[in-house]
């Protein structure tokens, strides 16, 4: 996420789905980037990063999941239904990783 202007933030969520055969040949690769511009006001600075890393991707994910499913089905492959993602756990894990290194 990045600030666009005062109170507005651009958040991008990228989802990549790859299907491979047993011999590692790629059957298809589908990459979707879902973007949103969020207006965020009256949020303390220390909470802003967490809001952009958890709440915004949670809002964008259903739309990205729909585009992935739709494009793969339209290409003639069986539907791919992405499981829900716990962005809270991902955010906290990413925050711990740099500290460990």
mmCIF file of N, CA and C in Angstrom:
data_model
loop_
_atom_site.group_PDB
_atom_site.id
_atom_site.type_symbol
_atom_site.label_atom_id
_atom_site.label_comp_id
_atom_site.label_asym_id
_atom_site.label_seq_id
_atom_site.Cartn_x
_atom_site.Cartn_y
_atom_site.Cartn_z
ATOM 1 N N UNK A 1 0.836 -1.185 0.000
ATOM 2 C CA UNK A 1 0.000 0.000 0.000
ATOM 3 C C UNK A 1 0.875 1.240 0.000
ATOM 4 N N UNK A 2 0.355 2.295 -0.610
ATOM 5 C CA UNK A 2 1.082 3.559 -0.609
ATOM 6 C C UNK A 2 0.086 4.711 -0.572
ATOM 7 N N UNK A 3 0.529 5.815 -0.036
ATOM 8 C CA UNK A 3 -0.318 7.002 0.035
ATOM 9 C C UNK A 3 -0.420 7.629 -1.346
ATOM 10 N N UNK A 4 -1.637 7.980 -1.728
ATOM 11 C CA UNK A 4 -1.871 8.659 -3.002
ATOM 12 C C UNK A 4 -1.870 10.166 -2.761
ATOM 13 N N UNK A 5 -2.606 10.570 -1.760
ATOM 14 C CA UNK A 5 -2.621 11.947 -1.281
ATOM 15 C C UNK A 5 -3.146 11.909 0.141
ATOM 16 N N UNK A 6 -3.279 13.030 0.765
ATOM 17 C CA UNK A 6 -3.685 13.084 2.170
ATOM 18 C C UNK A 6 -5.009 12.338 2.392
ATOM 19 N N UNK A 7 -4.962 11.261 3.176
ATOM 20 C CA UNK A 7 -6.164 10.505 3.516
ATOM 21 C C UNK A 7 -6.555 9.440 2.514
ATOM 22 N N UNK A 8 -5.858 9.322 1.382
ATOM 23 C CA UNK A 8 -6.181 8.325 0.363
ATOM 24 C C UNK A 8 -4.990 7.394 0.175
ATOM 25 N N UNK A 9 -5.267 6.097 0.137
ATOM 26 C CA UNK A 9 -4.215 5.084 0.046
ATOM 27 C C UNK A 9 -4.558 4.080 -1.052
ATOM 28 N N UNK A 10 -3.565 3.745 -1.851
ATOM 29 C CA UNK A 10 -3.703 2.759 -2.921
ATOM 30 C C UNK A 10 -3.205 1.421 -2.382
ATOM 31 N N UNK A 11 -4.053 0.406 -2.433
ATOM 32 C CA UNK A 11 -3.700 -0.929 -1.955
ATOM 33 C C UNK A 11 -3.848 -1.905 -3.118
ATOM 34 N N UNK A 12 -2.824 -2.727 -3.343
ATOM 35 C CA UNK A 12 -2.843 -3.720 -4.411
ATOM 36 C C UNK A 12 -2.701 -5.108 -3.820
ATOM 37 N N UNK A 13 -3.513 -6.028 -4.303
ATOM 38 C CA UNK A 13 -3.466 -7.421 -3.874
ATOM 39 C C UNK A 13 -3.228 -8.264 -5.123
ATOM 40 N N UNK A 14 -2.144 -9.022 -5.145
ATOM 41 C CA UNK A 14 -1.821 -9.869 -6.295
ATOM 42 C C UNK A 14 -1.981 -11.327 -5.915
ATOM 43 N N UNK A 15 -2.716 -12.063 -6.756
ATOM 44 C CA UNK A 15 -2.959 -13.490 -6.559
ATOM 45 C C UNK A 15 -2.435 -14.220 -7.783
ATOM 46 N N UNK A 16 -1.599 -15.233 -7.562
ATOM 47 C CA UNK A 16 -1.062 -16.034 -8.659
ATOM 48 C C UNK A 16 -1.471 -17.488 -8.464
ATOM 49 N N UNK A 17 -2.068 -18.074 -9.496
ATOM 50 C CA UNK A 17 -2.480 -19.477 -9.466
ATOM 51 C C UNK A 17 -1.765 -20.180 -10.612
ATOM 52 N N UNK A 18 -1.035 -21.246 -10.285
ATOM 53 C CA UNK A 18 -0.314 -22.022 -11.294
ATOM 54 C C UNK A 18 -0.748 -23.478 -11.192
ATOM 55 N N UNK A 19 -1.091 -24.068 -12.326
ATOM 56 C CA UNK A 19 -1.424 -25.496 -12.369
ATOM 57 C C UNK A 19 -0.329 -26.200 -13.165
ATOM 58 N N UNK A 20 0.216 -27.259 -12.576
ATOM 59 C CA UNK A 20 1.294 -28.008 -13.224
ATOM 60 C C UNK A 20 0.923 -29.479 -13.317
ATOM 61 N N UNK A 21 1.465 -30.136 -14.323
ATOM 62 C CA UNK A 21 1.331 -31.581 -14.456
ATOM 63 C C UNK A 21 2.347 -32.261 -13.545
ATOM 64 N N UNK A 22 2.266 -33.567 -13.453
ATOM 65 C CA UNK A 22 3.173 -34.329 -12.588
ATOM 66 C C UNK A 22 4.634 -34.117 -12.966
ATOM 67 N N UNK A 23 4.907 -33.872 -14.255
ATOM 68 C CA UNK A 23 6.293 -33.664 -14.690
ATOM 69 C C UNK A 23 6.708 -32.188 -14.650
ATOM 70 N N UNK A 24 5.951 -31.378 -13.922
ATOM 71 C CA UNK A 24 6.216 -29.952 -13.719
ATOM 72 C C UNK A 24 5.994 -29.068 -14.936
ATOM 73 N N UNK A 25 5.353 -29.588 -15.966
ATOM 74 C CA UNK A 25 4.977 -28.717 -17.091
ATOM 75 C C UNK A 25 3.781 -27.876 -16.658
ATOM 76 N N UNK A 26 3.832 -26.606 -16.998
ATOM 77 C CA UNK A 26 2.769 -25.681 -16.599
ATOM 78 C C UNK A 26 1.574 -25.832 -17.540
ATOM 79 N N UNK A 27 0.394 -26.055 -16.942
ATOM 80 C CA UNK A 27 -0.846 -26.128 -17.708
ATOM 81 C C UNK A 27 -1.400 -24.720 -17.894
ATOM 82 N N UNK A 28 -1.461 -23.977 -16.813
ATOM 83 C CA UNK A 28 -1.838 -22.568 -16.907
ATOM 84 C C UNK A 28 -1.264 -21.800 -15.737
ATOM 85 N N UNK A 29 -1.118 -20.503 -15.968
ATOM 86 C CA UNK A 29 -0.669 -19.583 -14.931
ATOM 87 C C UNK A 29 -1.594 -18.374 -15.006
ATOM 88 N N UNK A 30 -2.229 -18.060 -13.900
ATOM 89 C CA UNK A 30 -3.178 -16.955 -13.862
ATOM 90 C C UNK A 30 -2.735 -16.006 -12.750
ATOM 91 N N UNK A 31 -2.482 -14.761 -13.117
ATOM 92 C CA UNK A 31 -2.086 -13.767 -12.113
ATOM 93 C C UNK A 31 -3.039 -12.590 -12.198
ATOM 94 N N UNK A 32 -3.597 -12.234 -11.064
ATOM 95 C CA UNK A 32 -4.574 -11.150 -10.980
ATOM 96 C C UNK A 32 -4.096 -10.142 -9.947
ATOM 97 N N UNK A 33 -4.153 -8.867 -10.291
ATOM 98 C CA UNK A 33 -3.886 -7.806 -9.329
ATOM 99 C C UNK A 33 -5.165 -7.005 -9.169
ATOM 100 N N UNK A 34 -5.687 -7.016 -7.955
ATOM 101 C CA UNK A 34 -6.891 -6.248 -7.636
ATOM 102 C C UNK A 34 -6.446 -5.031 -6.841
ATOM 103 N N UNK A 35 -6.877 -3.876 -7.275
ATOM 104 C CA UNK A 35 -6.464 -2.628 -6.619
ATOM 105 C C UNK A 35 -7.663 -1.882 -6.074
ATOM 106 N N UNK A 36 -7.402 -1.108 -5.049
ATOM 107 C CA UNK A 36 -8.442 -0.263 -4.489
ATOM 108 C C UNK A 36 -7.825 0.988 -3.900
ATOM 109 N N UNK A 37 -8.546 2.070 -3.986
ATOM 110 C CA UNK A 37 -8.118 3.301 -3.339
ATOM 111 C C UNK A 37 -9.049 3.511 -2.154
ATOM 112 N N UNK A 38 -8.438 3.594 -0.973
ATOM 113 C CA UNK A 38 -9.187 3.669 0.268
ATOM 114 C C UNK A 38 -9.005 5.034 0.911
ATOM 115 N N UNK A 39 -10.110 5.595 1.367
ATOM 116 C CA UNK A 39 -10.053 6.853 2.110
ATOM 117 C C UNK A 39 -10.050 6.493 3.587
ATOM 118 N N UNK A 40 -8.986 6.861 4.260
ATOM 119 C CA UNK A 40 -8.825 6.522 5.674
ATOM 120 C C UNK A 40 -8.538 7.803 6.440
ATOM 121 N N UNK A 41 -9.401 8.072 7.399
ATOM 122 C CA UNK A 41 -9.250 9.271 8.217
ATOM 123 C C UNK A 41 -9.432 8.922 9.683
ATOM 124 N N UNK A 42 -8.887 9.759 10.547
ATOM 125 C CA UNK A 42 -9.049 9.636 11.993
ATOM 126 C C UNK A 42 -8.561 8.297 12.541
ATOM 127 N N UNK A 43 -7.496 7.780 11.937
ATOM 128 C CA UNK A 43 -6.871 6.545 12.405
ATOM 129 C C UNK A 43 -5.479 6.901 12.894
ATOM 130 N N UNK A 44 -5.127 6.501 14.115
ATOM 131 C CA UNK A 44 -3.781 6.799 14.599
ATOM 132 C C UNK A 44 -2.711 6.220 13.679
ATOM 133 N N UNK A 45 -1.615 6.940 13.548
ATOM 134 C CA UNK A 45 -0.526 6.549 12.634
ATOM 135 C C UNK A 45 -0.027 5.132 12.924
ATOM 136 N N UNK A 46 0.035 4.741 14.187
ATOM 137 C CA UNK A 46 0.539 3.412 14.531
ATOM 138 C C UNK A 46 -0.425 2.293 14.096
ATOM 139 N N UNK A 47 -1.706 2.613 13.892
ATOM 140 C CA UNK A 47 -2.683 1.618 13.442
ATOM 141 C C UNK A 47 -2.857 1.606 11.927
ATOM 142 N N UNK A 48 -2.369 2.630 11.254
ATOM 143 C CA UNK A 48 -2.585 2.760 9.814
ATOM 144 C C UNK A 48 -1.951 1.621 9.031
ATOM 145 N N UNK A 49 -0.715 1.255 9.352
ATOM 146 C CA UNK A 49 -0.023 0.193 8.626
ATOM 147 C C UNK A 49 -0.768 -1.135 8.772
ATOM 148 N N UNK A 50 -1.263 -1.406 9.969
ATOM 149 C CA UNK A 50 -2.002 -2.645 10.198
ATOM 150 C C UNK A 50 -3.330 -2.624 9.430
ATOM 151 N N UNK A 51 -3.986 -1.493 9.385
ATOM 152 C CA UNK A 51 -5.239 -1.362 8.641
ATOM 153 C C UNK A 51 -5.011 -1.613 7.152
ATOM 154 N N UNK A 52 -3.939 -1.038 6.608
ATOM 155 C CA UNK A 52 -3.616 -1.223 5.194
ATOM 156 C C UNK A 52 -3.162 -2.651 4.889
ATOM 157 N N UNK A 53 -2.581 -3.330 5.868
ATOM 158 C CA UNK A 53 -2.084 -4.682 5.652
ATOM 159 C C UNK A 53 -3.087 -5.780 5.923
ATOM 160 N N UNK A 54 -4.180 -5.457 6.612
ATOM 161 C CA UNK A 54 -5.166 -6.485 6.964
ATOM 162 C C UNK A 54 -6.545 -6.162 6.388
ATOM 163 N N UNK A 55 -7.106 -5.022 6.762
ATOM 164 C CA UNK A 55 -8.477 -4.701 6.372
ATOM 165 C C UNK A 55 -8.626 -4.481 4.868
ATOM 166 N N UNK A 56 -7.707 -3.726 4.275
ATOM 167 C CA UNK A 56 -7.815 -3.445 2.833
ATOM 168 C C UNK A 56 -7.704 -4.717 1.991
ATOM 169 N N UNK A 57 -6.716 -5.593 2.228
ATOM 170 C CA UNK A 57 -6.687 -6.845 1.466
ATOM 171 C C UNK A 57 -7.915 -7.721 1.696
ATOM 172 N N UNK A 58 -8.477 -7.686 2.914
ATOM 173 C CA UNK A 58 -9.705 -8.444 3.182
ATOM 174 C C UNK A 58 -10.861 -7.960 2.323
ATOM 175 N N UNK A 59 -10.902 -6.681 2.055
ATOM 176 C CA UNK A 59 -11.951 -6.117 1.207
ATOM 177 C C UNK A 59 -11.710 -6.485 -0.252
ATOM 178 N N UNK A 60 -10.460 -6.472 -0.696
ATOM 179 C CA UNK A 60 -10.130 -6.731 -2.100
ATOM 180 C C UNK A 60 -10.173 -8.214 -2.478
ATOM 181 N N UNK A 61 -9.901 -9.096 -1.525
ATOM 182 C CA UNK A 61 -9.736 -10.513 -1.845
ATOM 183 C C UNK A 61 -10.950 -11.160 -2.528
ATOM 184 N N UNK A 62 -12.185 -10.941 -2.087
ATOM 185 C CA UNK A 62 -13.310 -11.587 -2.786
ATOM 186 C C UNK A 62 -13.390 -11.215 -4.268
ATOM 187 N N UNK A 63 -13.023 -9.999 -4.598
ATOM 188 C CA UNK A 63 -13.046 -9.577 -5.998
ATOM 189 C C UNK A 63 -11.938 -10.275 -6.790
ATOM 190 N N UNK A 64 -10.768 -10.372 -6.212
ATOM 191 C CA UNK A 64 -9.666 -11.074 -6.886
ATOM 192 C C UNK A 64 -10.001 -12.554 -7.048
ATOM 193 N N UNK A 65 -10.609 -13.158 -6.024
ATOM 194 C CA UNK A 65 -10.984 -14.569 -6.090
ATOM 195 C C UNK A 65 -11.982 -14.809 -7.221
ATOM 196 N N UNK A 66 -12.943 -13.898 -7.390
ATOM 197 C CA UNK A 66 -13.931 -14.022 -8.456
ATOM 198 C C UNK A 66 -13.282 -13.919 -9.831
ATOM 199 N N UNK A 67 -12.343 -12.993 -10.004
ATOM 200 C CA UNK A 67 -11.672 -12.831 -11.295
ATOM 201 C C UNK A 67 -10.843 -14.073 -11.624
ATOM 202 N N UNK A 68 -10.140 -14.630 -10.643
ATOM 203 C CA UNK A 68 -9.360 -15.852 -10.859
ATOM 204 C C UNK A 68 -10.281 -16.972 -11.316
ATOM 205 N N UNK A 69 -11.354 -17.197 -10.589
ATOM 206 C CA UNK A 69 -12.286 -18.268 -10.917
ATOM 207 C C UNK A 69 -12.895 -18.065 -12.301
ATOM 208 N N UNK A 70 -13.298 -16.860 -12.582
ATOM 209 C CA UNK A 70 -13.946 -16.551 -13.859
ATOM 210 C C UNK A 70 -12.998 -16.731 -15.044
ATOM 211 N N UNK A 71 -11.789 -16.218 -14.955
ATOM 212 C CA UNK A 71 -10.872 -16.318 -16.101
ATOM 213 C C UNK A 71 -10.442 -17.760 -16.359
ATOM 214 N N UNK A 72 -10.230 -18.529 -15.308
ATOM 215 C CA UNK A 72 -9.825 -19.923 -15.490
ATOM 216 C C UNK A 72 -10.967 -20.733 -16.096
ATOM 217 N N UNK A 73 -12.187 -20.505 -15.636
ATOM 218 C CA UNK A 73 -13.348 -21.204 -16.182
ATOM 219 C C UNK A 73 -13.586 -20.816 -17.636
ATOM 220 N N UNK A 74 -13.453 -19.545 -17.952
ATOM 221 C CA UNK A 74 -13.641 -19.084 -19.341
ATOM 222 C C UNK A 74 -12.594 -19.674 -20.280
ATOM 223 N N UNK A 75 -11.435 -20.009 -19.753
ATOM 224 C CA UNK A 75 -10.381 -20.607 -20.580
ATOM 225 C C UNK A 75 -10.632 -22.102 -20.813
ATOM 226 N N UNK A 76 -11.669 -22.650 -20.191
ATOM 227 C CA UNK A 76 -12.023 -24.049 -20.422
ATOM 228 C C UNK A 76 -11.467 -25.020 -19.399
ATOM 229 N N UNK A 77 -10.891 -24.515 -18.341
ATOM 230 C CA UNK A 77 -10.351 -25.385 -17.293
ATOM 231 C C UNK A 77 -11.388 -25.533 -16.183
ATOM 232 N N UNK A 78 -11.237 -26.559 -15.357
ATOM 233 C CA UNK A 78 -12.142 -26.694 -14.212
ATOM 234 C C UNK A 78 -12.002 -25.483 -13.289
ATOM 235 N N UNK A 79 -13.083 -25.112 -12.620
ATOM 236 C CA UNK A 79 -13.023 -23.919 -11.766
ATOM 237 C C UNK A 79 -12.027 -24.068 -10.627
ATOM 238 N N UNK A 80 -11.396 -22.969 -10.301
ATOM 239 C CA UNK A 80 -10.487 -22.902 -9.152
ATOM 240 C C UNK A 80 -11.137 -21.980 -8.136
ATOM 241 N N UNK A 81 -11.414 -22.517 -6.961
ATOM 242 C CA UNK A 81 -12.006 -21.726 -5.892
ATOM 243 C C UNK A 81 -10.968 -21.543 -4.795
ATOM 244 N N UNK A 82 -10.487 -20.329 -4.652
ATOM 245 C CA UNK A 82 -9.460 -20.039 -3.650
ATOM 246 C C UNK A 82 -10.064 -20.041 -2.255
ATOM 247 N N UNK A 83 -9.367 -20.650 -1.336
ATOM 248 C CA UNK A 83 -9.801 -20.675 0.057
ATOM 249 C C UNK A 83 -9.610 -19.286 0.663
ATOM 250 N N UNK A 84 -10.379 -18.967 1.693
ATOM 251 C CA UNK A 84 -10.178 -17.680 2.372
ATOM 252 C C UNK A 84 -8.752 -17.578 2.924
ATOM 253 N N UNK A 85 -8.263 -16.353 3.000
ATOM 254 C CA UNK A 85 -6.906 -16.101 3.485
ATOM 255 C C UNK A 85 -7.001 -15.313 4.790
ATOM 256 N N UNK A 86 -6.183 -15.697 5.741
ATOM 257 C CA UNK A 86 -6.121 -14.998 7.020
ATOM 258 C C UNK A 86 -5.051 -13.906 6.913
ATOM 259 N N UNK A 87 -5.463 -12.710 6.488
ATOM 260 C CA UNK A 87 -4.522 -11.613 6.305
ATOM 261 C C UNK A 87 -3.956 -11.133 7.635
ATOM 262 N N UNK A 88 -4.690 -11.324 8.710
ATOM 263 C CA UNK A 88 -4.199 -10.952 10.030
ATOM 264 C C UNK A 88 -2.959 -11.768 10.384
ATOM 265 N N UNK A 89 -3.044 -13.087 10.191
ATOM 266 C CA UNK A 89 -1.897 -13.956 10.482
ATOM 267 C C UNK A 89 -0.732 -13.661 9.545
ATOM 268 N N UNK A 90 -1.021 -13.419 8.269
ATOM 269 C CA UNK A 90 0.036 -13.110 7.303
ATOM 270 C C UNK A 90 0.748 -11.809 7.680
ATOM 271 N N UNK A 91 -0.017 -10.813 8.087
ATOM 272 C CA UNK A 91 0.560 -9.518 8.460
ATOM 273 C C UNK A 91 1.484 -9.670 9.655
ATOM 274 N N UNK A 92 1.010 -10.361 10.680
ATOM 275 C CA UNK A 92 1.818 -10.518 11.877
ATOM 276 C C UNK A 92 3.062 -11.385 11.614
ATOM 277 N N UNK A 93 2.932 -12.380 10.768
ATOM 278 C CA UNK A 93 4.094 -13.199 10.409
ATOM 279 C C UNK A 93 5.112 -12.359 9.659
ATOM 280 N N UNK A 94 4.666 -11.505 8.753
ATOM 281 C CA UNK A 94 5.582 -10.640 8.005
ATOM 282 C C UNK A 94 6.262 -9.633 8.930
ATOM 283 N N UNK A 95 5.573 -9.194 9.968
ATOM 284 C CA UNK A 95 6.171 -8.257 10.919
ATOM 285 C C UNK A 95 7.234 -8.926 11.771
ATOM 286 N N UNK A 96 7.072 -10.218 12.041
ATOM 287 C CA UNK A 96 8.039 -10.944 12.866
ATOM 288 C C UNK A 96 9.279 -11.362 12.083
ATOM 289 N N UNK A 97 9.141 -11.608 10.800
ATOM 290 C CA UNK A 97 10.245 -12.104 9.975
ATOM 291 C C UNK A 97 11.440 -11.164 9.956
ATOM 292 N N UNK A 98 11.274 -9.865 9.663
ATOM 293 C CA UNK A 98 12.460 -8.991 9.675
ATOM 294 C C UNK A 98 13.134 -8.911 11.036
ATOM 295 N N UNK A 99 12.364 -9.000 12.099
ATOM 296 C CA UNK A 99 12.950 -8.936 13.437
ATOM 297 C C UNK A 99 13.816 -10.156 13.719
ATOM 298 N N UNK A 100 13.429 -11.317 13.197
ATOM 299 C CA UNK A 100 14.200 -12.535 13.403
ATOM 300 C C UNK A 100 15.515 -12.496 12.639
ATOM 301 N N UNK A 101 15.526 -11.825 11.494
ATOM 302 C CA UNK A 101 16.747 -11.760 10.683
ATOM 303 C C UNK A 101 17.643 -10.704 11.279
#
